[in-house]
Coordinates of C-alpha atoms in Angstrom, one line a residue:
M17 CA -0.2 0.5 -0.1
N18 CA 2.9 2.3 1.0
N19 CA 5.3 1.4 -2.3
R20 CA 2.0 2.2 -4.2
L21 CA 1.3 5.3 -2.9
S22 CA 4.4 6.2 -3.2
K23 CA 4.5 5.8 -6.6
A24 CA 1.7 7.7 -7.1
L25 CA 2.7 10.8 -5.2
L26 CA 5.8 10.6 -8.0
A27 CA 4.0 10.1 -10.6
N28 CA 2.0 13.2 -9.7
P29 CA 4.2 15.9 -8.6
L30 CA 1.3 18.3 -8.1
M31 CA -0.4 15.7 -5.7
A32 CA 3.1 15.1 -3.6
V33 CA 3.4 19.0 -3.1
L34 CA 0.1 19.2 -1.4
S35 CA 0.5 16.1 0.2
I36 CA 3.8 17.4 1.9
L37 CA 2.4 20.8 2.4
L38 CA -0.4 19.2 4.2
L39 CA 1.5 16.8 5.9
V40 CA 4.8 19.2 7.4
R41 CA 1.2 21.5 8.7
L42 CA -0.4 19.0 10.3
L43 CA 3.1 17.7 12.1
S44 CA 3.8 20.9 13.4
L45 CA 0.8 21.1 15.7
A46 CA 2.3 19.3 18.7
I47 CA 5.5 20.8 18.1
Y48 CA 4.9 24.5 19.7
P49 CA 2.8 25.4 22.5
L50 CA -0.2 27.4 22.9
M51 CA 1.0 31.4 23.2
D52 CA -0.8 34.4 25.5
T53 CA -3.5 35.2 24.4
T54 CA -5.8 34.2 21.4
E55 CA -4.5 30.9 20.7
A56 CA -3.9 30.0 24.3
R57 CA -7.4 31.7 25.6
Y58 CA -9.5 29.4 23.2
G59 CA -7.7 26.5 24.2
E60 CA -8.7 26.8 27.5
M61 CA -12.2 27.6 27.1
A62 CA -12.3 24.3 24.9
R63 CA -10.8 22.2 27.7
L64 CA -13.4 24.1 30.4
M65 CA -16.1 22.5 27.9
A66 CA -15.0 18.8 28.3
E67 CA -14.7 19.3 31.8
T68 CA -17.4 20.6 33.0
G69 CA -19.6 19.2 30.4
N70 CA -21.4 22.6 29.6
W71 CA -21.1 22.0 26.0
L72 CA -24.3 24.9 25.7
T73 CA -21.9 28.3 26.8
P74 CA -18.4 28.9 26.7
L75 CA -16.7 29.6 29.5
F76 CA -14.3 32.3 29.6
N77 CA -13.8 31.0 33.5
Y78 CA -15.0 27.8 35.9
D79 CA -17.9 30.8 36.9
V80 CA -17.9 33.2 34.3
P81 CA -19.7 32.7 30.7
F82 CA -18.2 34.3 26.9
W83 CA -20.3 36.0 25.2
G84 CA -17.6 37.0 22.8
K85 CA -18.3 34.4 20.0
P86 CA -20.7 31.3 19.1
P87 CA -19.4 28.3 20.2
L88 CA -18.4 26.1 17.0
H89 CA -15.0 27.0 17.3
T90 CA -15.0 25.4 20.9
W91 CA -17.2 22.8 20.3
M92 CA -14.1 22.0 17.6
S93 CA -10.9 22.3 20.0
A94 CA -13.3 20.2 22.6
T95 CA -13.8 17.5 21.0
G96 CA -10.4 17.0 19.7
I97 CA -9.9 16.7 23.8
E98 CA -12.5 14.1 24.0
L99 CA -10.6 12.1 21.8
F100 CA -6.9 12.4 22.2
G101 CA -6.7 13.2 26.2
V102 CA -5.5 17.9 26.7
S103 CA -2.9 19.0 24.0
E104 CA -1.9 20.6 21.6
F105 CA -2.3 18.4 18.8
A106 CA -5.6 18.2 20.6
V107 CA -7.1 21.7 20.3
R108 CA -5.3 22.4 16.8
F109 CA -5.9 18.9 15.1
P110 CA -9.7 20.3 14.2
H111 CA -8.8 23.7 12.7
W112 CA -6.4 21.1 10.6
L113 CA -9.3 19.2 9.3
A114 CA -11.8 22.8 8.8
A115 CA -8.9 23.7 6.4
V116 CA -8.7 20.9 4.7
V117 CA -13.0 21.2 3.9
V118 CA -11.7 24.2 2.7
I119 CA -9.6 22.8 0.1
G120 CA -11.5 20.1 -0.8
L121 CA -14.7 22.8 -1.7
T122 CA -12.6 25.0 -3.0
A123 CA -10.7 22.5 -5.0
H124 CA -14.2 20.7 -6.2
F125 CA -15.3 23.9 -6.9
A126 CA -12.1 25.2 -9.2
K127 CA -12.7 21.9 -11.2
T128 CA -16.7 22.3 -12.0
L129 CA -15.0 25.8 -12.9
G130 CA -12.8 23.7 -15.5
L131 CA -9.4 24.6 -13.3
S132 CA -7.1 22.6 -12.1
A133 CA -8.1 21.4 -8.8
L134 CA -5.3 20.4 -7.5
K135 CA -3.0 24.0 -8.8
V136 CA -5.7 25.3 -6.7
A137 CA -5.2 23.2 -3.8
I138 CA -2.0 24.7 -3.6
L139 CA -1.8 28.4 -3.8
L140 CA -4.5 28.1 -1.0
T141 CA -2.4 25.9 1.6
S142 CA 0.4 28.1 0.3
T143 CA -1.1 31.4 1.1
V144 CA 1.2 32.5 4.3
V145 CA -2.5 33.3 6.5
F146 CA -4.3 30.3 5.2
Y147 CA -1.1 28.1 6.4
V148 CA -0.8 29.4 10.3
S149 CA -4.1 29.5 10.4
A150 CA -5.0 25.9 9.4
G151 CA -4.6 24.7 12.8
A152 CA -4.7 27.6 15.2
V153 CA -7.0 27.3 17.8
M154 CA -9.5 30.7 16.9
T155 CA -12.5 31.3 15.4
D156 CA -11.8 32.6 11.5
M157 CA -11.4 29.0 9.7
A158 CA -14.4 27.6 11.3
L159 CA -15.9 30.8 9.5
T160 CA -13.6 30.6 6.4
V161 CA -15.5 27.2 5.7
G162 CA -19.1 29.0 6.3
M163 CA -18.2 31.3 3.9
T164 CA -16.7 29.3 1.5
L165 CA -19.3 26.6 1.1
A166 CA -21.9 29.6 0.7
M167 CA -20.5 31.4 -2.0
V168 CA -19.8 28.1 -3.7
G169 CA -23.3 27.2 -3.1
F170 CA -24.8 30.4 -4.3
Y171 CA -22.6 30.9 -7.2
L172 CA -23.5 26.8 -8.6
C173 CA -27.0 27.2 -7.8
W174 CA -26.5 30.8 -10.3
Q175 CA -25.8 28.5 -12.6
G176 CA -28.9 26.6 -12.1
N177 CA -28.1 23.9 -9.6
K178 CA -30.3 24.2 -6.6
S179 CA -29.1 21.4 -4.3
W180 CA -25.6 23.4 -3.8
G181 CA -28.2 26.3 -2.8
Y182 CA -29.2 24.7 -0.3
L183 CA -25.8 23.8 1.5
G184 CA -24.8 27.7 0.9
F185 CA -27.4 28.6 3.3
V186 CA -26.2 25.2 6.0
G187 CA -22.6 27.7 4.7
L188 CA -24.4 30.5 5.9
A189 CA -25.7 28.6 9.2
I190 CA -22.1 28.0 9.8
G191 CA -20.8 30.9 9.9
L192 CA -23.5 32.1 12.5
L193 CA -22.6 29.5 14.9
A194 CA -18.6 30.5 14.1
K195 CA -18.8 33.5 14.5
G196 CA -22.1 35.2 14.0
P197 CA -23.6 37.7 11.6
V198 CA -20.2 39.2 10.0
I199 CA -20.8 35.8 7.5
L200 CA -24.1 37.4 6.6
V201 CA -22.8 40.9 5.8
L202 CA -19.6 39.6 4.2
M203 CA -21.6 37.1 2.3
G204 CA -23.7 40.0 1.1
L205 CA -21.1 42.6 -0.1
A206 CA -19.3 40.0 -2.2
V207 CA -22.4 38.6 -4.6
A208 CA -23.8 43.0 -4.6
L209 CA -20.3 43.5 -5.6
W210 CA -20.8 40.6 -8.0
L211 CA -24.0 41.0 -9.7
V212 CA -24.3 45.2 -9.8
W213 CA -20.3 44.9 -11.6
G214 CA -21.4 42.4 -13.5
F215 CA -25.3 42.1 -14.7
G216 CA -25.9 46.1 -14.3
A217 CA -28.4 48.0 -11.3
I218 CA -31.5 46.3 -11.5
K219 CA -31.5 43.0 -13.6
P220 CA -29.7 41.0 -11.6
W221 CA -32.1 41.0 -8.4
R222 CA -34.8 40.0 -10.1
E223 CA -32.5 37.1 -11.3
L224 CA -31.7 36.6 -7.9
V225 CA -35.3 35.7 -6.3
K226 CA -36.2 33.1 -9.9
R227 CA -32.8 31.3 -9.0
V228 CA -31.4 31.1 -5.4
P229 CA -34.5 29.4 -2.9
L230 CA -34.4 32.6 -0.2
V231 CA -37.0 31.7 2.0
S232 CA -36.4 27.9 2.0
G233 CA -33.0 28.2 2.1
L234 CA -33.5 31.4 5.0
L235 CA -35.3 28.9 6.7
L236 CA -33.3 26.4 6.5
M237 CA -30.3 28.6 8.0
L238 CA -32.2 29.5 10.7
L239 CA -33.4 25.7 11.7
C240 CA -29.7 25.1 11.8
S241 CA -28.6 27.9 14.0
L242 CA -31.0 30.1 15.4
P243 CA -32.1 27.2 18.3
W244 CA -28.3 27.8 19.7
Y245 CA -28.9 30.7 20.2
L246 CA -32.0 31.3 21.8
M247 CA -30.9 28.4 24.2
A248 CA -27.8 30.5 25.0
E249 CA -29.8 32.9 26.1
Q250 CA -32.0 31.4 28.3
A251 CA -29.1 30.1 29.6
T252 CA -27.2 32.7 30.1
P253 CA -29.4 36.4 30.0
G254 CA -27.9 38.8 28.5
F255 CA -25.9 37.4 25.9
L256 CA -27.6 38.7 22.7
E257 CA -27.9 41.9 23.3
Y258 CA -23.8 42.1 24.2
F259 CA -23.1 39.8 21.3
I260 CA -25.4 41.8 18.6
L261 CA -25.3 45.1 19.9
G262 CA -21.1 44.9 21.6
E263 CA -19.8 42.5 19.3
H264 CA -21.5 43.3 16.3
W265 CA -21.7 46.9 16.4
L266 CA -19.8 49.3 18.4
R267 CA -16.8 47.1 18.3
F268 CA -17.1 47.9 14.9
V269 CA -17.8 51.8 14.7
D270 CA -15.2 52.5 18.6
S271 CA -12.3 51.2 17.4
G272 CA -11.3 51.8 21.2
W273 CA -14.6 50.6 23.1
Q274 CA -14.6 50.2 26.2
G275 CA -17.3 47.7 26.6
D276 CA -15.1 44.7 25.9
L277 CA -15.9 42.4 29.2
Y278 CA -12.9 39.9 28.1
G279 CA -9.6 42.3 27.0
T280 CA -8.8 45.2 25.2
A281 CA -10.0 46.3 21.0
H282 CA -7.8 47.0 18.8
D283 CA -7.1 50.7 17.4
E284 CA -5.5 50.1 13.6
P285 CA -5.6 53.7 11.5
R286 CA -8.6 52.9 9.0
G287 CA -7.7 51.0 6.4
T288 CA -5.2 49.3 7.4
I289 CA -7.1 45.5 6.4
W290 CA -5.8 46.3 3.4
L291 CA -2.0 46.1 4.2
F292 CA -3.3 42.8 6.6
F293 CA -4.3 41.7 3.2
A294 CA -1.4 42.2 0.8
V295 CA 0.5 41.0 4.3
A296 CA -1.0 37.5 4.9
A297 CA -1.5 36.7 1.7
L298 CA 1.5 36.7 0.9
P299 CA 3.0 35.1 -2.0
W300 CA 0.4 35.1 -3.5
T301 CA -1.1 38.5 -3.7
L302 CA 2.5 39.4 -5.5
F303 CA 0.5 37.7 -8.8
I304 CA -2.5 38.9 -8.1
P305 CA -1.7 42.8 -10.5
R306 CA -0.3 40.0 -13.0
A307 CA -3.0 38.3 -12.7
L308 CA -5.9 40.6 -13.7
W309 CA -3.7 42.1 -16.4
R310 CA -3.6 38.8 -18.2
L311 CA -7.1 38.2 -17.9
W312 CA -8.2 41.6 -18.7
R313 CA -5.9 41.2 -22.1
K314 CA -7.0 37.5 -23.0
G315 CA -10.8 38.8 -23.1
Q316 CA -10.5 42.5 -23.6
G317 CA -11.9 42.7 -20.3
L318 CA -12.6 40.8 -16.9
D319 CA -14.9 38.2 -17.4
L320 CA -17.7 37.1 -14.9
Q321 CA -15.5 34.1 -13.4
T322 CA -12.8 37.1 -13.0
K323 CA -15.5 39.7 -11.1
F324 CA -17.2 36.9 -8.5
F325 CA -13.5 35.5 -7.6
V326 CA -12.3 39.7 -7.1
S327 CA -15.9 40.7 -5.7
W328 CA -15.5 37.3 -2.7
M329 CA -11.5 38.4 -2.4
I330 CA -11.9 41.7 -1.6
S331 CA -15.5 41.6 0.7
P332 CA -13.5 41.3 3.8
M333 CA -11.9 44.7 3.3
I334 CA -14.7 46.4 1.9
L335 CA -16.4 45.4 5.4
F336 CA -13.3 46.7 7.3
T337 CA -11.5 49.4 5.9
F338 CA -13.6 51.5 8.1
A339 CA -12.4 50.3 11.0
G340 CA -9.6 50.1 13.4
N341 CA -10.6 46.6 15.6
V342 CA -8.6 44.2 12.6
L343 CA -6.0 41.3 13.1
P344 CA -4.4 39.9 9.9
A345 CA -6.8 37.0 10.5
Y346 CA -9.9 39.1 9.2
V347 CA -8.8 38.3 5.9
L348 CA -9.2 34.4 5.7
P349 CA -12.9 34.1 4.4
G350 CA -11.9 35.4 1.1
V351 CA -8.1 34.2 0.9
P352 CA -9.8 31.1 -1.3
A353 CA -10.9 33.8 -4.2
V354 CA -7.3 34.3 -4.1
A355 CA -6.0 31.1 -5.7
L356 CA -8.6 30.6 -7.8
L357 CA -8.6 33.5 -9.6
I358 CA -4.8 33.1 -10.0
A359 CA -6.0 29.5 -11.1
H360 CA -8.0 31.5 -13.5
A361 CA -5.2 33.5 -15.0
W362 CA -2.9 31.0 -15.4
A363 CA -5.6 28.3 -17.2
G364 CA -3.8 25.8 -19.4
A365 CA -0.5 27.3 -18.4
E366 CA 1.8 26.7 -15.5
V367 CA 2.1 29.5 -12.7
P368 CA 5.3 30.9 -12.0
K369 CA 7.6 28.9 -10.2
F370 CA 4.6 28.0 -7.7
K371 CA 5.5 24.2 -6.8
G372 CA 9.2 26.2 -5.3
I373 CA 7.2 28.6 -3.9
A374 CA 4.9 26.4 -1.8
L375 CA 7.8 24.1 -0.3
I376 CA 9.6 26.7 0.8
I377 CA 6.4 28.3 2.8
S378 CA 6.0 24.7 4.0
A379 CA 9.5 24.5 5.6
L380 CA 9.6 28.0 6.6
L381 CA 6.4 27.2 8.3
L382 CA 7.5 24.1 10.2
L383 CA 11.4 25.9 10.9
T384 CA 8.7 28.7 12.9
A385 CA 7.4 25.9 15.0
I386 CA 9.9 24.5 15.9
V387 CA 11.8 27.6 16.9
L388 CA 9.5 28.9 18.5
G389 CA 8.8 25.6 20.5
L390 CA 12.7 25.9 21.7
G391 CA 13.1 29.0 22.9
P392 CA 10.5 32.4 22.0
S393 CA 7.8 30.8 22.8
K394 CA 8.9 30.4 26.5
D395 CA 8.0 34.5 27.5
K396 CA 4.5 33.8 25.2
S397 CA 3.1 30.7 27.3
D398 CA 3.6 29.2 30.6
R399 CA 4.4 25.2 29.5
W400 CA 8.1 25.4 29.9
L401 CA 8.0 27.8 33.3
L402 CA 5.3 24.7 34.6
Q403 CA 7.4 21.8 33.2
Q404 CA 10.2 23.1 35.7
R405 CA 8.3 21.7 39.1
T406 CA 10.0 18.6 40.3
Q407 CA 6.4 18.1 42.8
A408 CA 2.9 17.7 42.7
L409 CA 2.3 20.7 44.8
P410 CA -0.1 23.0 44.7
T411 CA 0.8 26.8 42.3
Y412 CA -0.3 29.9 42.6
Y413 CA -0.5 33.3 40.4
W414 CA 0.8 36.4 42.2
Q415 CA -1.9 39.2 40.9
N416 CA -2.4 38.0 37.1
L417 CA -2.6 33.9 35.5
E418 CA -2.7 34.1 32.2
F419 CA -4.6 31.5 29.4
S420 CA -1.5 29.4 29.2
S421 CA -0.7 29.5 33.6
R422 CA -5.0 27.9 32.9
F423 CA -4.3 25.9 30.3
Y424 CA -0.7 23.9 31.2
S425 CA -1.8 23.1 34.8
Q426 CA -5.4 22.2 33.9
G427 CA -7.6 24.7 35.5
K428 CA -5.3 23.8 39.3
A429 CA -3.5 26.9 39.1
E430 CA -5.0 29.7 41.4
L431 CA -4.8 33.3 41.9
V432 CA -3.3 35.0 44.6
K433 CA -4.8 38.8 44.1
D434 CA -2.3 40.1 47.5
A435 CA -0.4 39.7 50.6
E436 CA -3.5 39.4 52.4
E437 CA -4.9 36.3 50.4
Y438 CA -1.7 34.8 50.0
R439 CA -0.8 34.3 53.9
Q440 CA -3.9 32.3 53.8
V441 CA -2.1 29.4 51.5
Q442 CA 1.3 29.7 52.5
M443 CA 1.1 27.2 55.3
S444 CA 2.7 24.6 53.6
P445 CA 5.1 23.5 50.9
H446 CA 4.0 25.6 47.1
Y447 CA 5.1 26.8 43.7
L448 CA 4.7 31.0 43.4
V449 CA 4.9 32.3 39.9
V450 CA 5.7 35.8 39.9
G451 CA 6.5 38.3 37.7
L452 CA 10.4 39.5 38.1
K453 CA 9.5 43.8 38.6
Q454 CA 6.9 41.8 41.3
L455 CA 9.6 40.1 42.8
Q456 CA 12.4 42.8 43.5
D457 CA 9.3 45.3 45.2
T458 CA 7.9 42.9 47.9
S459 CA 9.3 41.4 50.9
V460 CA 6.5 38.8 50.8
F461 CA 8.6 35.8 49.4
A462 CA 11.0 35.9 51.8
N463 CA 10.5 31.6 52.3
C464 CA 10.7 31.3 48.8
Q465 CA 13.8 30.0 46.0
L466 CA 13.7 30.6 42.4
Q467 CA 13.4 27.5 41.1
A468 CA 13.1 29.0 37.3
Q469 CA 13.3 32.3 35.8
R470 CA 12.0 33.3 32.1
K471 CA 12.5 36.9 30.4
R472 CA 9.1 38.9 32.6
K473 CA 8.3 35.6 35.6
A474 CA 10.4 33.4 37.8
L475 CA 9.1 30.2 39.0
L476 CA 9.1 30.3 43.1
F477 CA 9.0 27.0 45.1
C478 CA 8.6 28.3 48.0
E479 CA 8.0 26.5 52.2
N480 CA 6.3 26.5 55.1
P481 CA 6.9 30.1 56.8

């Protein structure tokens, strides 16, 4: 069997390249720790879900519900924990699988359009933001599954396949459970731009009603997603007001929004999302101008397929152009269209050096994962610090308990806020994690010895006073 597989890969270099890309990313999942704040936060939420058995409401802490995002990404990582135990691989593996689903959907779409499915799969997989996100514990890959299914479903439905139209509405339901109503805005922008750009201002809307099962499709979407929203509000009243008004309006219009219950908003200059796209979608953003020129020259203008790919690709940037609260991963739902656009431009020809570029991206990510696992992660995650404990003793954190601390202690590390609280727990041997600046400024830790140290924190072993 292995011999047959080896011969098949050697006979098909494109399949070999894609296999290497996916395998390298899969192997990298267990190398580096969950780092604060994003991955460690969502990893800890998944661990809490698996431990408590509360699969309805994601938890920010044992007694604090998380209203910031719907639960799909937490369900995914918690399922990994149920299957593999608590580990980096367990919480990341379902997001790697989600990336494989996106690759498969995009490749199938390419094939129906007469493009090379393997080329599209390689282009997509080797885009930097997609490759990094294919296994990152975040909400964005689950959202991209929904967006890709919605866009593919819509286009194929427009071409006459109503079954795909219903699958498109299932994609919207996935997006609603992954990140919320933003999926409706993203797809709405992409579809509206394509219809107006491709068909004019009035005619396409009549065709939309004829070709797309809007009423039954929307009912299917609500049937798949609305029950969770209603049950979540019933379980923790106030969720819908915070999630809809706060997360989807105030966060968007106010980059310094002070109502965030779970952190701080990001404040970037308006339009930064376009710069994020140019960098995050490397190396293939460098090919986009040439691709558009080839397509324009070939048809003396851009054809409908090209306009569809471009509309899909830029919809996240249109949405977030006037938002300051943005991150590079926000461009991810439009990245499948980048691969389709480039493959369309070079249909029947070889994209310049694309196999070599793809393998270089793979090698760089593996090297980065190894470096993070060996060195810099010590200052971005508490995994290494907690591994330096040599005895099974209680572990306390002085004034600051980060998400990686909670994940790698499996929820056993406890926070002490001040000297009075600490005096109540120091009657028996224990470990204490303290910031280096705090260690220098107080005499509270007189009975403690330095066990391990990193750039900003120290692990102390403390005996009876």
